[in-house]
Amino acid sequence: MVTSFGTTEGGAEQWLLSMLNSLRDEVIVRVLVLEEGPLIEALTHVGATVRVIPVFGLRPSEMARGARAIAHDLRAHRPDVVVGNGVKAQAALILGARVVRVPNVWVKHDHSFDAQVARPLGWLSGRVVATALEVGEAVGRDDVVVIEPERPQLPLSREQSLTELARFGYRPDALSALVMVGRLVPYKGVDIAISALAYTGADRWRLVVIGSDDDSAPGETERLRQLATTLGVGARVHFCGHVPRAGRLLAAFDALAVMTRPGQAGAPQREGYGITGTEAMLAGVPVIMAGEGPVARRLRTSRGDAGIVVRIGDPLDTAKALAALADERYRQELGQRGCAAAEQMPGTSEVAAAFLGVLADAAMPT
């Protein structure tokens, strides 16, 4: 397997760790990681052999250097199948896999570079697995296998979550708490949520931001702090930094926001599967979702809506959603619907079995 990032915070990395842990008795795994980071230790913990091949960017010279190293590794180890975990990983391995004649599978997690490379990369790939129907559409193939991530682990209680979050400086007060979780990069839209706090109707809310700066956007935390200060809402925005296993702590909050927006070069223009949305549903917490997609689809449950869909990049529309969610009874109704729907999602063993089936099929000689 080849994976793009060394972090353990992203959904693609969490998916990788879950699959490898579930399949550790079924497959022998070697992982090539394209940047340094805590993921290396986590991969070793689930039984994988790990090698770091730094690919520092998407410039042709950088990708070519990484592709050569990956091809050499494939030639030396001759795996039955190689998996690209994400667009950058698949782009780096695809030519080497074809030259060495190793079957390959692309796991597509999001909409990164859809307009530029989704179709040609999909055409070159042996198999394509998408983590949501909408994520796979840009590839333009009718044989994309959709395997949505497994149901997340059960959340901690509100009391347990607040105890854990107190270690990171967060303590609740009389205001309702909106949370955002993820790497701090512009396209995640934390600035939209901060701007929403400045509108009438959102003055009874505070924003809690969980996540740390990413290498692609150094200084993002400081930019967001300055924005909050400029808008006069600095006292209502709390930055926790990186919080391990934050998805299990969402019961501490009154709502979750997923605000992914266009505007950052080379970044997804909209949200993919959005695992934090499911984690919030499982915790009985309503979700504010920017735009249509997999998260919005899951929020429309058989019992009714489990959240509110707002316009992408629109702080005023987000503020209106917060005003509606100020009603505690309404929040509870949405949360109960979300929890009931999330509990019906497939478990880890089902998802791992489906993925193993794709690997076995790809590895079979034709």
Short mmCIF file of C-alpha atoms in Angstrom, two decimals:
data_model
loop_
_atom_site.label_atom_id
_atom_site.label_comp_id
_atom_site.label_asym_id
_atom_site.label_seq_id
_atom_site.Cartn_x
_atom_site.Cartn_y
_atom_site.Cartn_z
CA MET A 1 0.00 0.00 0.00
CA VAL A 2 1.07 3.56 -0.69
CA THR A 3 -0.39 6.37 1.41
CA SER A 4 0.05 10.09 1.01
CA PHE A 5 0.22 11.64 4.46
CA GLY A 6 2.06 10.85 7.68
CA THR A 7 -0.66 12.22 9.95
CA THR A 8 -3.18 10.10 11.83
CA GLU A 9 -5.83 12.85 11.86
CA GLY A 10 -7.25 12.54 8.34
CA GLY A 11 -10.13 10.30 7.36
CA ALA A 12 -8.03 8.45 4.74
CA GLU A 13 -5.40 7.59 7.34
CA GLN A 14 -8.01 6.48 9.88
CA TRP A 15 -9.56 4.27 7.20
CA LEU A 16 -6.17 2.75 6.38
CA LEU A 17 -5.41 1.91 10.00
CA SER A 18 -8.84 0.38 10.51
CA MET A 19 -8.58 -1.81 7.41
CA LEU A 20 -5.06 -3.02 8.21
CA ASN A 21 -5.97 -3.80 11.79
CA SER A 22 -9.01 -5.80 10.63
CA LEU A 23 -7.08 -7.66 7.92
CA ARG A 24 -3.83 -8.30 9.78
CA ASP A 25 -4.51 -12.06 9.84
CA GLU A 26 -5.51 -12.12 6.16
CA VAL A 27 -2.76 -10.16 4.38
CA ILE A 28 0.93 -9.38 4.69
CA VAL A 29 1.22 -5.62 4.30
CA ARG A 30 4.08 -3.32 3.33
CA VAL A 31 3.21 0.39 3.44
CA LEU A 32 5.11 3.13 1.63
CA VAL A 33 4.37 6.47 3.32
CA LEU A 34 5.03 9.64 1.34
CA GLU A 35 5.84 11.86 4.33
CA GLU A 36 7.13 11.54 7.88
CA GLY A 37 4.69 11.58 10.76
CA PRO A 38 2.97 9.68 13.59
CA LEU A 39 1.21 7.39 11.10
CA ILE A 40 4.44 5.39 10.79
CA GLU A 41 4.33 4.21 14.40
CA ALA A 42 0.59 3.53 14.16
CA LEU A 43 1.09 1.38 11.05
CA THR A 44 3.83 -0.59 12.75
CA HIS A 45 1.48 -1.17 15.68
CA VAL A 46 -1.08 -2.87 13.39
CA GLY A 47 1.58 -5.18 11.97
CA ALA A 48 2.65 -3.44 8.76
CA THR A 49 6.19 -3.10 7.48
CA VAL A 50 6.76 0.59 6.76
CA ARG A 51 9.11 2.54 4.53
CA VAL A 52 9.09 6.33 4.11
CA ILE A 53 9.54 7.67 0.58
CA PRO A 54 9.28 11.47 0.89
CA VAL A 55 7.30 13.11 -1.90
CA PHE A 56 7.15 16.74 -0.89
CA GLY A 57 4.68 18.07 -3.43
CA LEU A 58 2.85 17.58 -6.68
CA ARG A 59 5.41 19.21 -8.96
CA PRO A 60 6.45 16.87 -11.80
CA SER A 61 10.04 16.57 -10.59
CA GLU A 62 8.95 15.63 -7.07
CA MET A 63 6.37 13.14 -8.24
CA ALA A 64 8.85 11.59 -10.71
CA ARG A 65 11.44 11.09 -7.95
CA GLY A 66 8.85 9.43 -5.71
CA ALA A 67 7.50 7.32 -8.58
CA ARG A 68 10.96 5.94 -9.34
CA ALA A 69 11.51 4.96 -5.71
CA ILE A 70 8.08 3.28 -5.55
CA ALA A 71 8.74 1.39 -8.80
CA HIS A 72 12.06 0.12 -7.44
CA ASP A 73 10.33 -1.05 -4.27
CA LEU A 74 7.61 -2.85 -6.26
CA ARG A 75 10.23 -4.55 -8.43
CA ALA A 76 12.18 -5.67 -5.34
CA HIS A 77 9.22 -7.01 -3.35
CA ARG A 78 6.77 -8.09 -6.10
CA PRO A 79 3.50 -7.75 -4.15
CA ASP A 80 0.33 -9.48 -5.36
CA VAL A 81 -1.41 -6.10 -5.46
CA VAL A 82 -0.55 -2.46 -4.69
CA VAL A 83 -3.10 -0.02 -3.29
CA GLY A 84 -2.98 3.76 -3.64
CA ASN A 85 -4.61 5.30 -0.57
CA GLY A 86 -5.64 8.67 -1.99
CA VAL A 87 -5.04 10.59 -5.20
CA LYS A 88 -1.44 11.62 -4.53
CA ALA A 89 -0.46 8.06 -3.61
CA GLN A 90 -2.12 6.58 -6.69
CA ALA A 91 -0.56 9.19 -8.99
CA ALA A 92 2.86 8.37 -7.55
CA LEU A 93 2.55 4.60 -7.95
CA ILE A 94 0.51 4.10 -11.11
CA LEU A 95 3.25 4.18 -13.77
CA GLY A 96 5.59 2.01 -11.72
CA ALA A 97 2.81 -0.51 -11.09
CA ARG A 98 2.06 -0.74 -14.80
CA VAL A 99 5.73 -1.04 -15.79
CA VAL A 100 6.42 -3.71 -13.16
CA ARG A 101 3.05 -5.35 -13.96
CA VAL A 102 1.69 -5.32 -10.44
CA PRO A 103 -2.13 -5.15 -10.21
CA ASN A 104 -3.25 -1.91 -8.60
CA VAL A 105 -6.27 -0.55 -6.73
CA TRP A 106 -7.02 3.14 -6.15
CA VAL A 107 -8.96 4.00 -2.99
CA LYS A 108 -10.54 7.40 -3.65
CA HIS A 109 -11.50 9.24 -0.47
CA ASP A 110 -12.32 12.77 -1.61
CA HIS A 111 -12.63 15.23 -4.49
CA SER A 112 -8.98 16.35 -4.64
CA PHE A 113 -7.95 17.28 -8.20
CA ASP A 114 -11.15 15.84 -9.64
CA ALA A 115 -11.15 18.19 -12.64
CA GLN A 116 -7.49 17.56 -13.46
CA VAL A 117 -6.75 13.89 -12.84
CA ALA A 118 -9.82 11.87 -11.78
CA ARG A 119 -10.64 10.50 -15.25
CA PRO A 120 -7.11 9.81 -16.54
CA LEU A 121 -6.02 8.33 -13.21
CA GLY A 122 -9.16 6.25 -13.07
CA TRP A 123 -8.55 4.98 -16.60
CA LEU A 124 -4.98 3.93 -15.70
CA SER A 125 -6.04 2.21 -12.47
CA GLY A 126 -6.83 -1.48 -12.39
CA ARG A 127 -9.64 -1.14 -9.84
CA VAL A 128 -11.21 1.90 -8.18
CA VAL A 129 -12.78 1.86 -4.73
CA ALA A 130 -14.68 4.99 -3.63
CA THR A 131 -15.63 5.68 -0.03
CA ALA A 132 -18.89 7.29 -1.19
CA LEU A 133 -20.99 7.14 -4.34
CA GLU A 134 -20.49 10.87 -4.98
CA VAL A 135 -16.71 10.54 -4.58
CA GLY A 136 -16.53 7.93 -7.31
CA GLU A 137 -18.60 9.79 -9.91
CA ALA A 138 -15.74 11.95 -11.21
CA VAL A 139 -13.75 8.87 -12.29
CA GLY A 140 -16.15 8.18 -15.13
CA ARG A 141 -16.12 4.38 -14.79
CA ASP A 142 -19.17 2.17 -14.38
CA ASP A 143 -17.26 -0.45 -12.36
CA VAL A 144 -16.28 1.72 -9.38
CA VAL A 145 -16.80 -0.23 -6.15
CA VAL A 146 -18.38 1.86 -3.40
CA ILE A 147 -17.34 0.78 0.10
CA GLU A 148 -18.36 3.33 2.68
CA PRO A 149 -16.33 3.44 5.93
CA GLU A 150 -17.48 1.42 8.88
CA ARG A 151 -19.62 2.65 11.72
CA PRO A 152 -17.31 4.55 14.11
CA GLN A 153 -16.52 3.43 17.61
CA LEU A 154 -19.13 4.22 20.23
CA PRO A 155 -18.66 7.74 21.63
CA LEU A 156 -17.74 8.50 25.19
CA SER A 157 -20.42 10.02 27.40
CA ARG A 158 -20.72 13.79 27.73
CA GLU A 159 -19.13 13.69 31.17
CA GLN A 160 -16.22 11.52 30.03
CA SER A 161 -15.71 13.71 26.97
CA LEU A 162 -15.64 16.91 28.98
CA THR A 163 -13.13 15.40 31.40
CA GLU A 164 -10.84 14.53 28.48
CA LEU A 165 -11.27 17.92 26.80
CA ALA A 166 -10.42 19.75 30.02
CA ARG A 167 -6.84 18.57 29.45
CA PHE A 168 -6.85 20.76 26.32
CA GLY A 169 -8.22 23.83 28.04
CA TYR A 170 -11.88 23.47 27.11
CA ARG A 171 -14.59 23.87 29.72
CA PRO A 172 -18.27 24.47 28.92
CA ASP A 173 -20.13 27.61 29.94
CA ALA A 174 -23.62 29.05 29.46
CA LEU A 175 -23.17 29.26 25.68
CA SER A 176 -24.03 26.44 23.30
CA ALA A 177 -20.93 24.87 21.76
CA LEU A 178 -20.35 24.27 18.05
CA VAL A 179 -17.34 22.07 17.23
CA MET A 180 -15.21 21.59 14.13
CA VAL A 181 -12.69 18.75 13.88
CA GLY A 182 -9.86 18.24 11.39
CA ARG A 183 -6.60 19.50 9.99
CA LEU A 184 -6.48 23.30 10.02
CA VAL A 185 -6.35 24.19 6.35
CA PRO A 186 -8.31 26.96 4.57
CA TYR A 187 -10.56 24.62 2.58
CA LYS A 188 -12.06 23.17 5.78
CA GLY A 189 -13.93 26.44 6.21
CA VAL A 190 -13.27 27.18 9.88
CA ASP A 191 -13.24 30.85 8.87
CA ILE A 192 -16.85 30.51 7.70
CA ALA A 193 -17.92 29.27 11.14
CA ILE A 194 -15.98 32.06 12.86
CA SER A 195 -17.63 34.64 10.61
CA ALA A 196 -21.05 33.17 11.39
CA LEU A 197 -20.58 33.92 15.09
CA ALA A 198 -20.60 37.65 14.30
CA TYR A 199 -24.21 37.58 13.02
CA THR A 200 -27.30 38.16 15.12
CA GLY A 201 -28.79 34.81 16.04
CA ALA A 202 -25.44 33.15 16.58
CA ASP A 203 -24.51 35.24 19.61
CA ARG A 204 -25.52 32.42 21.97
CA TRP A 205 -22.88 30.11 20.48
CA ARG A 206 -19.18 29.53 20.88
CA LEU A 207 -16.92 27.65 18.46
CA VAL A 208 -14.47 24.96 19.58
CA VAL A 209 -11.81 24.08 17.00
CA ILE A 210 -10.05 20.73 17.32
CA GLY A 211 -7.04 20.21 15.08
CA SER A 212 -3.57 21.52 14.35
CA ASP A 213 -1.86 23.31 11.47
CA ASP A 214 -1.07 21.25 8.40
CA ASP A 215 2.21 21.50 6.48
CA SER A 216 0.23 22.73 3.45
CA ALA A 217 -1.03 25.77 5.38
CA PRO A 218 1.44 26.82 8.10
CA GLY A 219 0.12 29.58 10.33
CA GLU A 220 -3.54 28.77 9.75
CA THR A 221 -4.33 28.78 13.48
CA GLU A 222 -2.92 32.29 13.83
CA ARG A 223 -4.86 33.47 10.76
CA LEU A 224 -8.08 32.18 12.29
CA ARG A 225 -7.30 33.77 15.66
CA GLN A 226 -6.76 37.11 13.99
CA LEU A 227 -10.02 36.79 12.07
CA ALA A 228 -11.93 36.06 15.27
CA THR A 229 -10.36 39.07 16.97
CA THR A 230 -11.11 41.34 14.01
CA LEU A 231 -14.77 40.26 14.01
CA GLY A 232 -15.06 40.77 17.76
CA VAL A 233 -15.74 37.10 18.54
CA GLY A 234 -12.30 36.09 19.80
CA ALA A 235 -13.63 35.36 23.29
CA ARG A 236 -16.08 32.84 21.79
CA VAL A 237 -13.56 30.81 19.81
CA HIS A 238 -11.44 28.18 21.56
CA PHE A 239 -8.58 26.33 19.87
CA CYS A 240 -7.83 22.95 21.44
CA GLY A 241 -5.04 21.93 19.08
CA HIS A 242 -4.61 18.25 18.29
CA VAL A 243 -6.82 16.02 20.44
CA PRO A 244 -6.29 12.25 20.06
CA ARG A 245 -9.41 10.32 19.07
CA ALA A 246 -11.45 13.51 19.01
CA GLY A 247 -14.28 11.80 17.14
CA ARG A 248 -15.23 9.91 20.31
CA LEU A 249 -15.61 13.16 22.29
CA LEU A 250 -18.36 14.86 20.29
CA ALA A 251 -21.04 14.27 22.94
CA ALA A 252 -19.45 17.20 24.78
CA PHE A 253 -20.88 19.60 22.18
CA ASP A 254 -24.26 20.83 20.97
CA ALA A 255 -23.58 20.71 17.22
CA LEU A 256 -20.87 19.83 14.70
CA ALA A 257 -20.07 21.90 11.61
CA VAL A 258 -18.64 20.54 8.34
CA MET A 259 -17.85 23.67 6.33
CA THR A 260 -15.60 22.48 3.47
CA ARG A 261 -15.45 25.15 0.76
CA PRO A 262 -13.62 25.97 -2.49
CA GLY A 263 -10.75 28.44 -2.55
CA GLN A 264 -7.53 26.60 -1.68
CA ALA A 265 -5.37 25.60 -4.63
CA GLY A 266 -4.99 21.84 -5.01
CA ALA A 267 -7.51 21.09 -2.26
CA PRO A 268 -10.90 19.35 -2.50
CA GLN A 269 -13.68 21.73 -3.51
CA ARG A 270 -16.27 19.87 -1.44
CA GLU A 271 -16.43 17.31 1.35
CA GLY A 272 -16.01 13.59 0.70
CA TYR A 273 -17.46 10.95 3.01
CA GLY A 274 -16.91 13.16 6.09
CA ILE A 275 -16.39 10.66 8.92
CA THR A 276 -16.88 13.32 11.63
CA GLY A 277 -20.46 13.74 10.45
CA THR A 278 -21.16 10.08 11.22
CA GLU A 279 -19.31 10.33 14.55
CA ALA A 280 -21.53 13.26 15.52
CA MET A 281 -24.68 11.37 14.51
CA LEU A 282 -23.63 8.38 16.60
CA ALA A 283 -23.14 10.74 19.56
CA GLY A 284 -26.62 12.19 19.09
CA VAL A 285 -25.24 15.58 17.98
CA PRO A 286 -26.87 17.46 15.07
CA VAL A 287 -24.70 18.43 12.10
CA ILE A 288 -24.51 21.65 10.09
CA MET A 289 -23.34 20.63 6.63
CA ALA A 290 -22.18 23.03 3.90
CA GLY A 291 -23.57 21.82 0.57
CA GLU A 292 -24.81 18.55 -0.83
CA GLY A 293 -22.85 15.30 -0.77
CA PRO A 294 -22.42 12.14 1.30
CA VAL A 295 -22.83 13.90 4.68
CA ALA A 296 -26.00 15.70 3.60
CA ARG A 297 -27.35 12.42 2.21
CA ARG A 298 -26.77 10.61 5.52
CA LEU A 299 -28.44 13.45 7.43
CA ARG A 300 -31.70 12.77 5.58
CA THR A 301 -32.71 9.73 7.59
CA SER A 302 -35.85 7.61 7.33
CA ARG A 303 -37.12 9.34 10.49
CA GLY A 304 -36.41 12.87 9.27
CA ASP A 305 -33.45 15.24 9.16
CA ALA A 306 -30.53 14.76 11.54
CA GLY A 307 -28.98 18.14 10.75
CA ILE A 308 -29.19 21.27 8.62
CA VAL A 309 -27.68 21.73 5.15
CA VAL A 310 -26.52 25.28 4.43
CA ARG A 311 -25.03 27.01 1.41
CA ILE A 312 -21.30 26.50 0.92
CA GLY A 313 -19.15 29.41 2.10
CA ASP A 314 -22.13 31.35 3.51
CA PRO A 315 -21.64 32.63 7.09
CA LEU A 316 -25.13 34.18 7.21
CA ASP A 317 -26.84 30.91 6.27
CA THR A 318 -24.68 29.15 8.86
CA ALA A 319 -25.72 31.71 11.48
CA LYS A 320 -29.39 31.05 10.66
CA ALA A 321 -28.78 27.33 11.25
CA LEU A 322 -27.19 28.12 14.62
CA ALA A 323 -30.20 30.28 15.53
CA ALA A 324 -32.51 27.35 14.78
CA LEU A 325 -30.33 24.98 16.79
CA ALA A 326 -30.47 27.26 19.81
CA ASP A 327 -33.71 25.42 20.60
CA GLU A 328 -32.59 22.52 22.82
CA ARG A 329 -35.64 20.38 22.05
CA TYR A 330 -35.03 20.74 18.32
CA ARG A 331 -31.36 19.77 18.78
CA GLN A 332 -32.38 16.68 20.70
CA GLU A 333 -34.84 15.62 18.00
CA LEU A 334 -32.20 15.91 15.28
CA GLY A 335 -29.63 14.14 17.43
CA GLN A 336 -31.93 11.20 18.20
CA ARG A 337 -32.68 10.70 14.49
CA GLY A 338 -28.99 10.78 13.65
CA CYS A 339 -28.06 8.31 16.35
CA ALA A 340 -30.73 5.82 15.24
CA ALA A 341 -29.52 6.02 11.63
CA ALA A 342 -25.82 5.77 12.48
CA GLU A 343 -26.36 2.66 14.58
CA GLN A 344 -27.57 0.84 11.44
CA MET A 345 -24.37 1.47 9.46
CA PRO A 346 -22.11 -1.51 8.63
CA GLY A 347 -19.49 -2.65 11.10
CA THR A 348 -15.75 -2.96 10.62
CA SER A 349 -15.80 -6.66 9.74
CA GLU A 350 -18.31 -6.12 6.93
CA VAL A 351 -16.33 -3.26 5.40
CA ALA A 352 -13.01 -5.11 5.73
CA ALA A 353 -14.49 -8.21 4.06
CA ALA A 354 -15.72 -6.12 1.13
CA PHE A 355 -12.29 -4.51 0.71
CA LEU A 356 -10.52 -7.87 0.97
CA GLY A 357 -12.78 -9.12 -1.81
CA VAL A 358 -11.60 -6.28 -4.07
CA LEU A 359 -7.94 -7.03 -3.28
CA ALA A 360 -8.38 -10.74 -3.99
CA ASP A 361 -10.16 -10.01 -7.27
CA ALA A 362 -7.47 -7.54 -8.35
CA ALA A 363 -4.67 -9.96 -7.51
CA MET A 364 -6.12 -12.86 -9.49
CA PRO A 365 -4.31 -13.41 -12.83
CA THR A 366 -6.44 -12.73 -15.90
#
